[in-house]
Coordinates of C-alpha atoms in Angstrom, one line a residue:
M600 CA 97.8 56.4 61.7
S601 CA 95.3 59.0 62.8
L602 CA 93.0 58.4 65.7
S603 CA 89.9 60.3 66.6
F604 CA 87.4 60.4 69.0
E605 CA 84.1 62.2 67.8
H606 CA 81.3 63.0 70.4
V607 CA 82.1 59.7 72.2
G608 CA 79.8 58.8 75.2
F609 CA 79.5 55.9 77.4
Q610 CA 77.8 55.4 80.9
Y611 CA 78.1 52.3 82.9
R612 CA 74.8 50.8 83.4
G613 CA 72.7 52.5 86.2
T614 CA 75.2 55.3 86.8
S615 CA 76.4 58.4 85.4
I616 CA 79.9 57.4 85.6
G617 CA 81.8 57.0 82.3
V618 CA 83.0 59.6 79.5
H619 CA 80.7 62.4 78.0
D620 CA 81.0 63.9 74.5
I621 CA 84.6 63.4 74.2
N622 CA 86.3 64.8 71.0
L623 CA 90.0 64.4 70.6
S624 CA 92.1 64.0 67.6
L625 CA 95.5 62.4 67.3
D626 CA 97.9 62.7 64.6
S627 CA 99.7 59.6 63.0
G628 CA 102.7 58.7 65.2
E629 CA 101.6 61.2 68.2
L630 CA 101.7 60.1 71.8
V631 CA 98.9 61.6 73.9
A632 CA 98.4 61.1 77.5
L633 CA 95.3 61.1 79.4
I634 CA 95.6 62.3 82.8
G635 CA 92.9 63.3 85.7
P636 CA 91.9 62.1 89.0
S637 CA 90.5 58.6 89.6
G638 CA 87.3 58.0 87.9
S639 CA 87.6 60.8 85.4
G640 CA 87.2 58.4 82.5
K641 CA 90.8 57.7 81.4
T642 CA 90.7 54.0 81.3
T643 CA 87.2 53.7 80.1
L644 CA 88.2 55.7 77.1
L645 CA 91.2 53.3 76.5
R646 CA 89.0 50.1 76.9
L647 CA 86.5 51.6 74.5
T648 CA 89.3 52.1 71.9
A649 CA 90.4 48.7 72.5
G650 CA 86.9 47.0 72.4
L651 CA 87.3 45.5 75.9
I652 CA 83.9 47.4 76.6
T653 CA 81.2 48.4 74.0
G654 CA 78.1 50.2 73.5
H655 CA 79.3 53.8 73.2
S656 CA 77.7 56.7 71.2
G657 CA 79.6 58.7 68.9
R658 CA 82.7 57.4 66.8
I659 CA 86.2 56.0 67.3
V660 CA 87.9 56.2 64.0
L661 CA 91.5 54.7 63.4
G662 CA 93.1 55.2 59.8
G663 CA 89.6 56.4 58.6
R664 CA 88.1 53.0 60.0
D665 CA 85.3 53.3 62.5
L666 CA 86.1 50.7 65.3
S667 CA 82.7 51.0 67.0
N668 CA 81.3 47.7 66.1
M669 CA 84.6 45.9 65.2
P670 CA 85.8 43.0 66.9
V671 CA 88.8 43.4 69.1
H672 CA 91.1 41.1 66.9
E673 CA 90.3 43.3 64.0
R674 CA 91.4 46.6 65.2
H675 CA 95.0 46.2 64.8
I676 CA 95.8 47.8 68.1
G677 CA 98.4 46.7 70.6
M678 CA 97.7 47.0 74.3
M679 CA 100.1 47.0 77.5
F680 CA 98.2 46.5 80.7
Q681 CA 99.0 48.2 84.0
H682 CA 100.1 44.5 85.4
Y683 CA 101.6 43.4 82.1
A684 CA 99.3 40.4 81.7
L685 CA 102.1 38.0 80.8
F686 CA 101.4 34.2 80.4
P687 CA 103.3 32.6 83.3
H688 CA 103.3 29.4 81.4
L689 CA 105.1 30.7 78.3
T690 CA 108.7 31.7 77.7
V691 CA 109.6 35.3 77.2
L692 CA 109.8 34.6 73.4
E693 CA 106.5 33.0 73.3
N694 CA 104.8 35.7 75.2
V695 CA 106.1 38.3 72.6
A696 CA 105.2 35.9 69.8
Y697 CA 101.6 35.4 71.1
G698 CA 99.9 38.1 69.0
L699 CA 101.7 37.2 65.9
K700 CA 100.6 33.5 66.7
M701 CA 97.0 34.7 66.9
A702 CA 97.6 36.7 63.6
G703 CA 98.4 33.5 61.8
V704 CA 102.1 34.4 61.2
K705 CA 104.3 31.4 60.6
T706 CA 106.5 29.7 63.1
D707 CA 109.8 30.7 61.7
E708 CA 108.8 34.3 61.0
R709 CA 107.1 35.0 64.2
R710 CA 110.2 33.6 66.2
K711 CA 112.6 35.9 64.1
K712 CA 110.6 38.9 64.7
S713 CA 109.9 38.3 68.4
Q714 CA 113.7 37.7 68.9
K715 CA 114.2 41.0 67.1
M716 CA 111.7 42.7 69.4
L717 CA 113.6 41.3 72.6
E718 CA 116.9 42.7 71.2
L719 CA 115.5 46.0 70.6
V720 CA 114.3 46.3 74.3
G721 CA 117.6 44.7 75.6
L722 CA 116.2 41.1 76.5
G723 CA 117.4 39.1 73.8
A724 CA 119.4 36.8 76.2
L725 CA 116.3 36.3 78.3
A726 CA 114.3 34.7 75.4
A727 CA 114.1 31.2 77.3
R728 CA 113.1 32.5 80.6
R729 CA 109.4 32.5 82.3
P730 CA 107.9 35.7 83.4
A731 CA 108.4 34.7 87.2
Q732 CA 112.3 34.8 86.3
L733 CA 112.5 38.5 85.4
S734 CA 112.2 41.7 87.4
G735 CA 109.5 44.2 87.3
G736 CA 111.2 46.4 84.8
Q737 CA 112.1 43.2 82.6
Q738 CA 108.5 42.1 82.6
Q739 CA 107.4 45.8 81.5
R740 CA 109.8 45.4 78.6
V741 CA 108.5 42.1 77.5
A742 CA 105.1 43.4 77.7
L743 CA 106.2 46.4 75.4
A744 CA 107.8 44.0 72.9
R745 CA 104.5 41.9 72.7
A746 CA 102.5 45.0 72.1
L747 CA 104.6 46.2 69.3
A748 CA 105.5 43.1 67.7
Y749 CA 102.8 42.8 65.1
S750 CA 103.2 46.5 64.2
P751 CA 99.8 47.7 65.5
Q752 CA 98.2 50.7 64.0
A753 CA 97.7 52.2 67.4
L754 CA 99.3 51.4 70.8
L755 CA 97.5 51.7 74.1
L756 CA 99.4 51.9 77.3
D757 CA 97.4 51.8 80.7
E758 CA 99.6 52.8 83.5
P759 CA 102.7 51.1 82.2
L760 CA 105.2 52.2 84.9
S761 CA 102.9 52.4 88.0
A762 CA 104.1 49.0 89.3
L763 CA 107.8 50.0 89.2
D764 CA 110.3 51.2 91.6
A765 CA 110.8 54.9 91.2
S766 CA 114.8 54.4 90.7
I767 CA 114.1 52.7 87.2
R768 CA 110.9 54.5 86.2
G769 CA 112.7 57.2 84.5
Q770 CA 114.9 55.0 82.4
L771 CA 112.0 52.8 81.4
R772 CA 109.9 55.9 80.4
D773 CA 112.6 57.2 78.3
Q774 CA 112.8 53.7 76.6
I775 CA 109.0 53.6 75.8
R776 CA 109.2 56.9 74.2
Q777 CA 112.1 56.0 71.9
L778 CA 110.4 52.8 70.9
Q779 CA 107.2 54.6 70.3
Q780 CA 108.7 57.0 68.2
Q781 CA 111.1 54.5 66.3
F782 CA 107.8 52.6 65.4
G783 CA 105.9 55.5 64.7
A784 CA 102.8 53.9 66.6
T785 CA 100.0 56.3 67.4
T786 CA 99.7 56.0 71.1
V787 CA 97.2 56.6 74.0
L788 CA 98.8 56.7 77.5
V789 CA 96.9 56.5 80.6
T790 CA 98.9 57.8 83.5
H791 CA 98.3 59.1 87.2
D792 CA 101.8 60.7 87.0
Q793 CA 101.8 64.3 85.7
E794 CA 105.6 64.3 85.3
E795 CA 105.5 61.1 83.0
A796 CA 102.8 62.7 81.2
L797 CA 104.7 66.1 80.6
A798 CA 107.9 64.1 79.8
M799 CA 106.5 61.7 77.4
A800 CA 103.6 63.3 75.6
D801 CA 103.2 65.1 72.4
R802 CA 99.8 66.5 73.8
I803 CA 97.8 66.0 76.9
A804 CA 94.2 65.6 77.7
L805 CA 93.1 66.4 81.2
L806 CA 89.8 64.4 82.0
D807 CA 87.4 65.3 85.0
Q808 CA 84.3 63.7 85.5
G809 CA 84.2 62.0 82.1
R810 CA 84.9 65.3 80.3
V811 CA 87.9 66.9 78.7
L812 CA 88.9 70.1 80.6
Q813 CA 91.8 71.0 78.4
Y814 CA 93.7 69.4 75.5
G815 CA 97.1 70.7 74.2
T816 CA 100.8 70.4 74.4
P817 CA 102.5 70.1 77.9
T818 CA 103.7 73.4 77.5
E819 CA 100.3 74.8 77.0
L820 CA 98.7 72.9 80.0
Y821 CA 101.5 73.9 82.3
E822 CA 102.0 77.5 81.5
N823 CA 98.4 78.4 80.3
P824 CA 96.1 76.1 82.2
K825 CA 92.4 77.2 81.3
N826 CA 91.2 77.1 84.8
E827 CA 92.1 76.4 88.4
I828 CA 91.4 72.5 88.3
V829 CA 93.9 72.2 85.5
A830 CA 96.4 74.3 87.3
R831 CA 96.1 72.4 90.5
F832 CA 96.4 69.1 88.5
V833 CA 99.2 69.8 86.1
G834 CA 102.4 70.9 88.2
L835 CA 103.0 72.2 91.5
S836 CA 101.6 75.7 92.2
T837 CA 100.4 78.3 94.3
I838 CA 97.1 79.8 93.9
V839 CA 96.3 83.0 95.6
E840 CA 93.1 85.0 95.9
A841 CA 93.4 88.7 95.4
T842 CA 91.4 91.9 94.4
V843 CA 92.4 94.2 91.3
C844 CA 93.2 97.4 93.1
A845 CA 94.6 99.4 89.9
D846 CA 95.6 98.8 86.5
N847 CA 98.1 95.9 86.6
R848 CA 98.1 95.7 90.3
V849 CA 96.4 93.3 92.8
D850 CA 96.0 93.3 96.4
T851 CA 96.4 90.1 98.4
G852 CA 95.5 91.4 101.7
Y853 CA 99.0 91.3 102.8
A854 CA 100.9 92.6 99.7
T855 CA 100.4 94.7 96.6
L856 CA 101.7 92.9 93.7
A857 CA 102.3 93.9 90.1
C858 CA 101.1 91.6 87.1
D859 CA 99.1 91.5 84.1
T860 CA 95.4 92.2 85.2
A861 CA 94.3 91.8 81.5
G862 CA 91.8 94.7 81.5
R863 CA 89.8 93.6 84.7
A864 CA 87.9 96.2 86.5
T865 CA 89.3 97.7 89.9
G866 CA 87.6 95.6 92.6
S867 CA 87.3 92.3 90.6
A868 CA 88.1 89.3 92.5
V869 CA 90.8 87.1 90.8
K870 CA 93.0 84.1 91.6
L871 CA 96.8 84.3 90.8
L872 CA 98.8 81.3 89.8
V873 CA 102.4 81.1 90.7
R874 CA 104.8 78.1 89.9
P875 CA 107.4 77.3 92.3
E876 CA 110.3 77.6 90.1
H877 CA 109.4 81.3 89.8
V878 CA 109.7 82.1 93.4
E879 CA 112.8 84.0 94.1
A880 CA 114.5 83.4 97.5
D881 CA 115.7 86.2 99.4
P882 CA 115.5 88.9 96.6
A883 CA 117.5 92.2 96.9
E884 CA 115.7 95.2 98.6
G885 CA 113.6 97.0 95.8
T886 CA 112.7 93.8 94.1
A887 CA 109.3 93.9 92.6
N888 CA 106.9 91.9 94.3
R889 CA 109.1 91.3 97.3
I890 CA 107.0 89.7 100.1
A891 CA 108.5 89.2 103.8
G892 CA 107.7 86.3 105.7
R893 CA 109.1 82.8 106.7
V894 CA 109.7 79.1 105.8
T895 CA 107.3 77.0 107.7
L896 CA 108.3 73.8 106.1
N897 CA 111.4 72.8 104.0
R898 CA 112.0 69.7 102.1
Y899 CA 115.5 68.8 101.0
L900 CA 115.2 67.0 97.6
G901 CA 119.0 66.7 96.7
S902 CA 119.8 69.3 94.3
Y903 CA 117.1 71.9 95.5
N904 CA 114.8 72.5 98.5
R905 CA 111.1 72.7 98.1
Y906 CA 109.7 74.9 100.8
D907 CA 106.3 76.5 102.1
F908 CA 106.7 80.2 102.8
V909 CA 103.9 82.0 104.7
P910 CA 103.9 85.9 104.1
A911 CA 103.8 88.1 107.0
G912 CA 100.2 89.0 107.6
G913 CA 99.1 85.9 105.7
S914 CA 98.0 82.5 106.3
E915 CA 98.4 80.3 103.1
P916 CA 101.8 79.4 102.3
W917 CA 103.5 79.9 98.8
L918 CA 105.3 76.8 97.4
G919 CA 108.9 77.7 96.3
E920 CA 111.9 75.9 95.1
A921 CA 115.6 77.0 95.5
R922 CA 119.0 75.8 96.0
V923 CA 118.9 77.4 99.5
A924 CA 115.4 78.2 101.2
P925 CA 114.9 81.7 101.9
A926 CA 115.7 83.4 105.2
G927 CA 113.1 86.0 105.2
S928 CA 111.7 87.0 102.0
I929 CA 110.7 86.0 98.5
A930 CA 109.5 87.7 95.2
V931 CA 107.9 86.8 92.1
A932 CA 108.4 88.8 88.6
P933 CA 105.3 90.3 87.4
E934 CA 105.5 88.4 84.2
H935 CA 105.3 85.2 86.3
I936 CA 102.3 85.7 87.7
R937 CA 99.2 84.6 85.8
L938 CA 95.7 85.2 86.4
L939 CA 93.3 82.2 86.1
A940 CA 90.1 82.3 84.1
D941 CA 86.9 82.8 86.0

């Protein structure tokens, strides 16, 4: 079921906080992640879609139906909250069945469907337990089963993994994605975790101050960010100020680097984007864009080291990743240096 936002705007009373002229379209079965700093409008857009707040301009259209003036219970939307919102006095099975009960599904049918959903999320044996008897990861799966139980036309996920330990987040992230694909639910995911967005989403919308800065695939936002704000928010990066000193050559003040200057005139001020995985540690003499310097901070992360490298004659560090941190030099191939838009 397709979902679209057409010139959607909303401001909280007496403020300019909210969302402004949001235009997004989701294909049927697509998962779109909303990311951005706190206060950027992510959760506001989610709650407008669910009908938990009203009074917006523009249209929110699900499967051809304008949701703007439609009551919450008629929208056919499943929502999974950040803290799961499970009913403590109900069993796990009763929690999953709650939406079906509200929809008027008969007792035997909703029990069978709820039990099947619990089996799908690996909790079939825990149907009689109360939420307090479950771990955080198990509660998360109950909330997901409840959201999917009545086959919603769209699924809204509000920071579904933020309350979980890092050790299980990856596993449950993959499970959510698999179930979302299995049910074909058109899904909007709000998250602060950029890795979560990159790993799960078909497309990502980066919001800032209530506006969409860029909307595209994870690859597009990571490899071709439209501006510095997107580059800094999506993935780790080094951003270096430089001046075009010749065709396809820039001067950083401490090194002259080869890169695609995209026809910019000599003397133009530019900003270079380099991702840490593209920084080569201790390259051979004569390697293009070789820079001497030293590591000022090294972080051992198990399978690799993430380090800060300050060039000789420079003050701002370059961020790199390598199995072994460099002893005295780095390099970045010209094709891995990108100029950010003005």
